[in-house]
XYZ file of C-alpha atoms in Angstrom:
359
model
C -1.602 43.708 -2.189
C 0.305 41.343 -4.024
C 4.305 41.116 -4.322
C 5.953 39.227 -7.124
C 9.069 38.101 -6.649
C 11.118 36.008 -9.184
C 12.964 32.894 -7.469
C 16.328 31.477 -9.678
C 17.638 27.972 -8.392
C 19.396 25.335 -10.831
C 16.233 23.907 -12.131
C 14.053 26.944 -13.378
C 13.034 30.667 -12.751
C 9.439 30.764 -11.769
C 7.385 33.930 -10.665
C 5.955 33.861 -8.010
C 2.872 36.007 -6.399
C 2.612 35.732 -2.892
C -0.500 37.789 -1.013
C 0.131 39.835 2.096
C -1.090 36.948 4.210
C 1.514 34.515 3.085
C 4.191 37.363 3.901
C 2.154 37.870 7.535
C 3.040 33.930 8.574
C 7.079 34.972 9.003
C 7.329 38.286 10.465
C 7.470 37.696 13.741
C 10.936 37.743 15.069
C 12.700 34.822 16.916
C 12.588 34.114 20.668
C 16.564 34.638 20.764
C 19.155 34.568 18.645
C 22.045 31.590 18.082
C 25.485 31.182 16.708
C 23.499 29.696 13.334
C 21.336 32.348 12.207
C 19.902 29.988 9.007
C 17.455 26.743 8.640
C 19.169 24.053 7.696
C 17.641 21.676 5.032
C 18.886 18.320 3.760
C 17.454 15.200 2.029
C 15.255 13.961 -0.756
C 16.533 15.131 -4.291
C 13.078 15.149 -5.284
C 12.058 17.417 -2.712
C 14.941 19.633 -3.442
C 13.852 21.807 -6.153
C 10.646 22.831 -3.848
C 12.412 23.514 -1.067
C 15.026 25.557 -2.838
C 11.979 27.956 -4.601
C 10.754 28.133 -1.498
C 13.635 29.193 0.637
C 14.586 31.426 -1.793
C 11.361 33.223 -1.783
C 11.076 32.626 2.352
C 14.592 35.010 1.979
C 13.592 37.292 0.056
C 10.179 38.056 1.307
C 11.042 38.052 5.416
C 13.619 39.403 7.492
C 14.933 36.000 7.854
C 17.519 34.221 6.744
C 17.743 32.157 2.920
C 17.759 29.018 4.477
C 20.160 26.405 3.396
C 19.027 23.846 1.517
C 21.227 20.156 0.439
C 20.516 16.864 -1.291
C 21.765 13.993 -0.712
C 18.894 11.668 -0.913
C 15.970 10.855 1.449
C 17.403 8.079 3.604
C 21.012 10.279 4.393
C 18.640 13.784 4.962
C 16.885 11.265 7.506
C 20.255 10.317 9.099
C 21.879 13.190 9.473
C 18.246 14.474 10.875
C 18.316 11.446 13.879
C 21.946 12.540 14.622
C 20.726 14.798 17.449
C 19.451 17.956 18.673
C 21.311 21.080 18.742
C 22.934 23.963 16.187
C 25.354 21.197 14.477
C 22.613 19.387 13.212
C 20.221 19.608 10.747
C 16.787 21.414 11.571
C 14.478 19.512 8.540
C 14.835 16.355 6.511
C 13.309 16.480 3.226
C 11.615 12.615 1.999
C 10.151 11.482 -0.772
C 8.809 8.364 1.718
C 7.517 8.338 5.348
C 9.779 8.415 8.158
C 10.625 4.461 9.497
C 9.425 3.225 12.358
C 13.655 2.422 12.847
C 14.834 5.730 11.968
C 12.514 6.920 14.529
C 14.019 4.960 17.265
C 17.605 5.959 15.974
C 16.215 9.926 16.407
C 14.837 8.949 19.823
C 18.176 7.255 20.876
C 20.093 10.277 19.881
C 18.032 12.657 21.745
C 15.577 13.540 18.628
C 12.334 12.716 20.702
C 9.827 15.448 18.890
C 9.186 15.090 15.569
C 6.665 16.842 13.323
C 5.465 15.418 10.155
C 4.595 17.420 7.226
C 3.096 16.291 3.673
C 3.877 18.708 1.343
C 1.855 17.401 -2.005
C 2.559 14.521 -4.170
C 4.448 13.336 -6.765
C 4.695 10.697 -9.894
C 7.668 8.548 -10.583
C 7.908 8.773 -14.166
C 9.661 6.517 -17.082
C 11.524 8.658 -19.764
C 13.966 8.694 -22.480
C 15.775 10.755 -25.322
C 13.347 12.466 -27.403
C 15.038 11.093 -30.169
C 15.531 7.476 -28.942
C 13.785 3.548 -29.062
C 9.556 4.153 -29.183
C 9.526 3.652 -25.534
C 5.854 4.627 -24.514
C 3.727 2.037 -22.962
C 5.327 0.127 -20.348
C 3.326 -2.417 -17.782
C 4.855 -3.186 -14.263
C 5.310 -6.494 -15.314
C 7.504 -5.090 -17.919
C 10.375 -4.016 -15.380
C 10.156 -6.993 -13.251
C 11.125 -8.999 -16.647
C 13.614 -6.601 -17.184
C 15.575 -5.788 -14.329
C 14.906 -8.523 -11.475
C 18.212 -10.279 -10.397
C 16.234 -13.861 -10.599
C 13.718 -15.221 -12.283
C 11.356 -18.850 -11.491
C 11.911 -21.386 -13.962
C 11.028 -24.830 -14.131
C 10.376 -24.692 -9.921
C 13.707 -23.052 -9.743
C 14.938 -19.527 -9.889
C 17.721 -18.537 -12.511
C 19.666 -15.300 -13.477
C 17.538 -12.868 -15.589
C 17.985 -14.150 -19.400
C 16.426 -11.201 -20.581
C 19.424 -9.161 -22.950
C 16.905 -6.563 -24.906
C 13.583 -5.205 -23.683
C 11.664 -7.391 -27.024
C 13.115 -10.192 -24.928
C 10.652 -9.307 -21.871
C 7.433 -7.703 -23.921
C 7.463 -8.379 -27.919
C 6.110 -4.989 -28.250
C 8.958 -2.966 -27.207
C 11.769 -1.966 -28.600
C 14.733 -4.123 -29.444
C 17.430 -3.188 -27.981
C 19.291 -4.109 -24.835
C 17.968 -3.012 -21.422
C 19.920 -0.232 -20.089
C 17.958 1.498 -17.293
C 19.076 4.070 -14.952
C 17.105 3.850 -11.719
C 17.564 5.751 -8.126
C 20.176 4.309 -5.742
C 19.336 2.432 -2.455
C 19.426 5.875 -0.574
C 16.782 7.745 -2.318
C 12.864 7.099 -1.187
C 11.981 7.237 -5.015
C 14.130 3.701 -4.891
C 11.287 2.217 -2.037
C 8.711 3.698 -4.438
C 10.004 2.353 -7.010
C 10.566 -1.455 -6.172
C 6.990 -1.404 -4.077
C 5.150 0.119 -6.977
C 7.099 -1.330 -9.833
C 8.929 -4.462 -9.062
C 6.688 -6.074 -6.702
C 3.822 -5.331 -8.780
C 5.352 -6.128 -11.604
C 7.067 -10.118 -10.204
C 2.788 -10.343 -8.644
C 1.459 -9.388 -11.926
C 3.292 -12.186 -13.747
C 2.906 -15.370 -11.576
C 6.326 -15.189 -10.503
C 5.769 -14.158 -6.887
C 2.778 -17.255 -6.452
C 5.433 -19.371 -8.437
C 8.531 -18.390 -5.750
C 5.938 -19.364 -2.797
C 4.614 -22.656 -4.364
C 8.428 -23.429 -4.858
C 8.804 -23.283 -0.754
C 10.252 -19.194 -0.085
C 8.481 -17.639 2.380
C 5.899 -14.566 1.846
C 9.013 -12.168 2.982
C 11.836 -13.853 0.934
C 9.799 -14.068 -1.894
C 8.784 -10.471 -1.529
C 12.492 -9.457 -1.244
C 13.610 -11.722 -4.429
C 10.947 -9.287 -6.484
C 12.857 -6.159 -5.639
C 16.297 -7.607 -6.112
C 17.926 -6.074 -9.130
C 20.322 -7.403 -11.102
C 23.865 -6.643 -11.056
C 24.871 -7.202 -14.986
C 24.908 -3.674 -15.914
C 21.726 -3.539 -17.534
C 19.885 -1.736 -14.336
C 22.435 0.848 -12.781
C 22.094 3.368 -9.449
C 22.122 6.763 -9.458
C 23.408 7.795 -6.201
C 22.919 11.489 -7.012
C 20.366 13.532 -8.072
C 17.839 13.135 -11.246
C 20.463 15.834 -12.918
C 22.517 12.654 -12.935
C 20.233 10.731 -14.417
C 19.497 12.861 -17.327
C 23.214 12.654 -18.298
C 23.014 9.141 -18.261
C 19.852 9.129 -20.699
C 21.644 11.753 -22.735
C 25.137 9.693 -23.381
C 23.387 6.571 -23.947
C 20.662 6.770 -26.687
C 18.603 3.502 -25.806
C 18.997 4.521 -21.932
C 15.979 4.694 -20.342
C 15.259 6.352 -16.768
C 13.180 6.556 -13.567
C 12.851 10.294 -12.886
C 10.011 12.334 -10.945
C 7.247 13.660 -12.896
C 8.335 17.636 -11.930
C 12.050 17.245 -13.240
C 10.691 15.686 -16.110
C 8.086 17.891 -16.765
C 10.876 21.006 -17.018
C 12.931 18.560 -19.271
C 10.201 18.048 -21.918
C 12.761 19.072 -24.373
C 14.979 16.538 -24.570
C 12.946 13.327 -22.499
C 9.501 11.975 -23.660
C 7.564 9.895 -20.923
C 5.871 6.256 -21.441
C 2.542 5.250 -19.690
C 2.463 3.056 -17.126
C -0.546 0.588 -16.950
C -1.475 2.852 -19.716
C -2.265 5.645 -17.677
C -0.117 9.252 -18.663
C 1.344 10.317 -15.720
C 0.094 14.278 -15.167
C -0.869 16.286 -12.435
C -4.387 15.222 -12.878
C -3.680 11.508 -13.135
C -1.834 11.741 -9.886
C -4.368 13.830 -8.099
C -6.792 11.897 -9.390
C -4.966 8.772 -8.281
C -5.575 6.725 -11.932
C -1.582 6.518 -12.001
C -0.107 3.985 -10.589
C 3.014 4.916 -9.608
C 2.811 8.006 -7.249
C 3.674 8.790 -3.924
C 3.392 11.479 -0.903
C 6.723 14.094 0.011
C 7.087 15.154 3.029
C 9.659 17.031 5.368
C 10.019 16.267 8.710
C 10.777 19.243 11.644
C 12.808 18.773 14.860
C 10.570 20.356 17.246
C 13.352 20.579 19.575
C 14.763 23.518 17.253
C 11.566 25.740 16.871
C 12.467 29.073 19.126
C 16.095 28.325 19.301
C 16.749 28.611 15.174
C 15.310 31.782 13.630
C 12.917 31.118 11.663
C 12.341 27.596 11.745
C 8.673 27.385 12.390
C 8.231 30.283 9.912
C 9.506 28.585 6.879
C 7.886 25.865 7.619
C 4.451 27.578 7.886
C 5.562 29.330 4.903
C 6.365 26.182 2.680
C 2.727 24.970 3.257
C 0.780 27.928 3.082
C -2.073 28.340 -0.041
C 0.161 30.663 -1.632
C 2.693 28.531 -1.918
C 1.836 24.544 -1.472
C -1.976 25.312 -3.018
C -3.222 25.171 -6.248
C -1.689 27.668 -8.387
C 1.070 28.387 -6.327
C 4.808 27.737 -7.549
C 5.414 24.815 -6.257
C 2.170 23.401 -8.519
C 3.240 25.360 -11.219
C 6.456 23.465 -11.099
C 5.104 19.853 -11.053
C 3.591 19.133 -6.998
C -0.012 17.923 -7.021
C -1.549 19.852 -4.160
C -2.828 17.535 -0.765
C -6.357 18.668 -1.033
C -5.860 18.157 3.265
C -3.190 21.201 3.240
C -5.407 23.015 5.869
C -4.907 19.826 7.958
C -1.458 20.381 7.477
C -0.438 23.888 8.438
C -2.963 23.351 11.231
C 0.075 20.994 12.490
C 2.397 23.106 12.257
C 0.469 25.471 13.667
C -0.044 23.640 17.069
C 3.208 21.386 16.797
C 1.785 18.455 16.745
C 4.355 15.524 16.875
C 4.287 12.318 15.831
C 3.649 10.877 18.946
C 0.834 13.611 19.397
C -0.816 12.064 15.916
C -0.476 8.118 17.137
C -1.704 8.918 20.563
């Protein structure tokens, strides 16, 4: 027998239908109660709406309290996650990138020695602007490098970026001032943007090769490729995508970097550009055709399983077929389901940690 629930959160309202098998995941009672009853989650603003949908469904359909889900960015969430073990630290960190080796080391130094990595699916990074704004309809990575690079090679030397309009970058683009709103450095989206767009564009223009030929090391050339200008043409957004949207709404010529799901839930105000000739969609991301996509994760503190009521049950509920699979509420919101979801489910069931995977 299926149960229909309505999930309300700040991003949208979704109708979620769960079968008894999904609900059965979370009926077990915790081994013992602690003074903190709620699962606590923080991190990526990209993963935030998905986690919020699941948390509310979990609270409504199980005997466990609704988990507390906060944003803050992938890096900030992982930093909180790695602060230590105990009820005063969070149980789960959401991330739009994989945890770094340095973060794993910091976790271990603070007693967080067993971490379970959970991949929930995939998302794309899109480039969107006002519906009534300039015709930003097609980009290449080289356009974004040429527009946002702090310095570019010229006659064997590195010079400050001279481009002030998009038409300076590419004659096919609108002749309006460059005004880009990109994720701040604490967001996992920023890392994907730097590597898949700026670095790729740097290589495509030949700038990377010119830097190396001029005497830069490969590492220094990569860093130069991903360094963003600070003269106002590019603005870092430290908040979530709603802040980026607000900046676009107040700047008709602005263009912002968003997650696919956020864009798809705001098509009444935003239009999206292709990248590399491919329009972003769940289909082009699932096929790998769209060039700017990434997996999304959350990380579980294994030491809290069995101590914080509902932690393992919430994680299993999150990646159940009915929630994270095709046709589920997360896919309806914009998540591209992971074809290896069954492996992820087994990983949670068996409490397989990062160290177990690598051994």
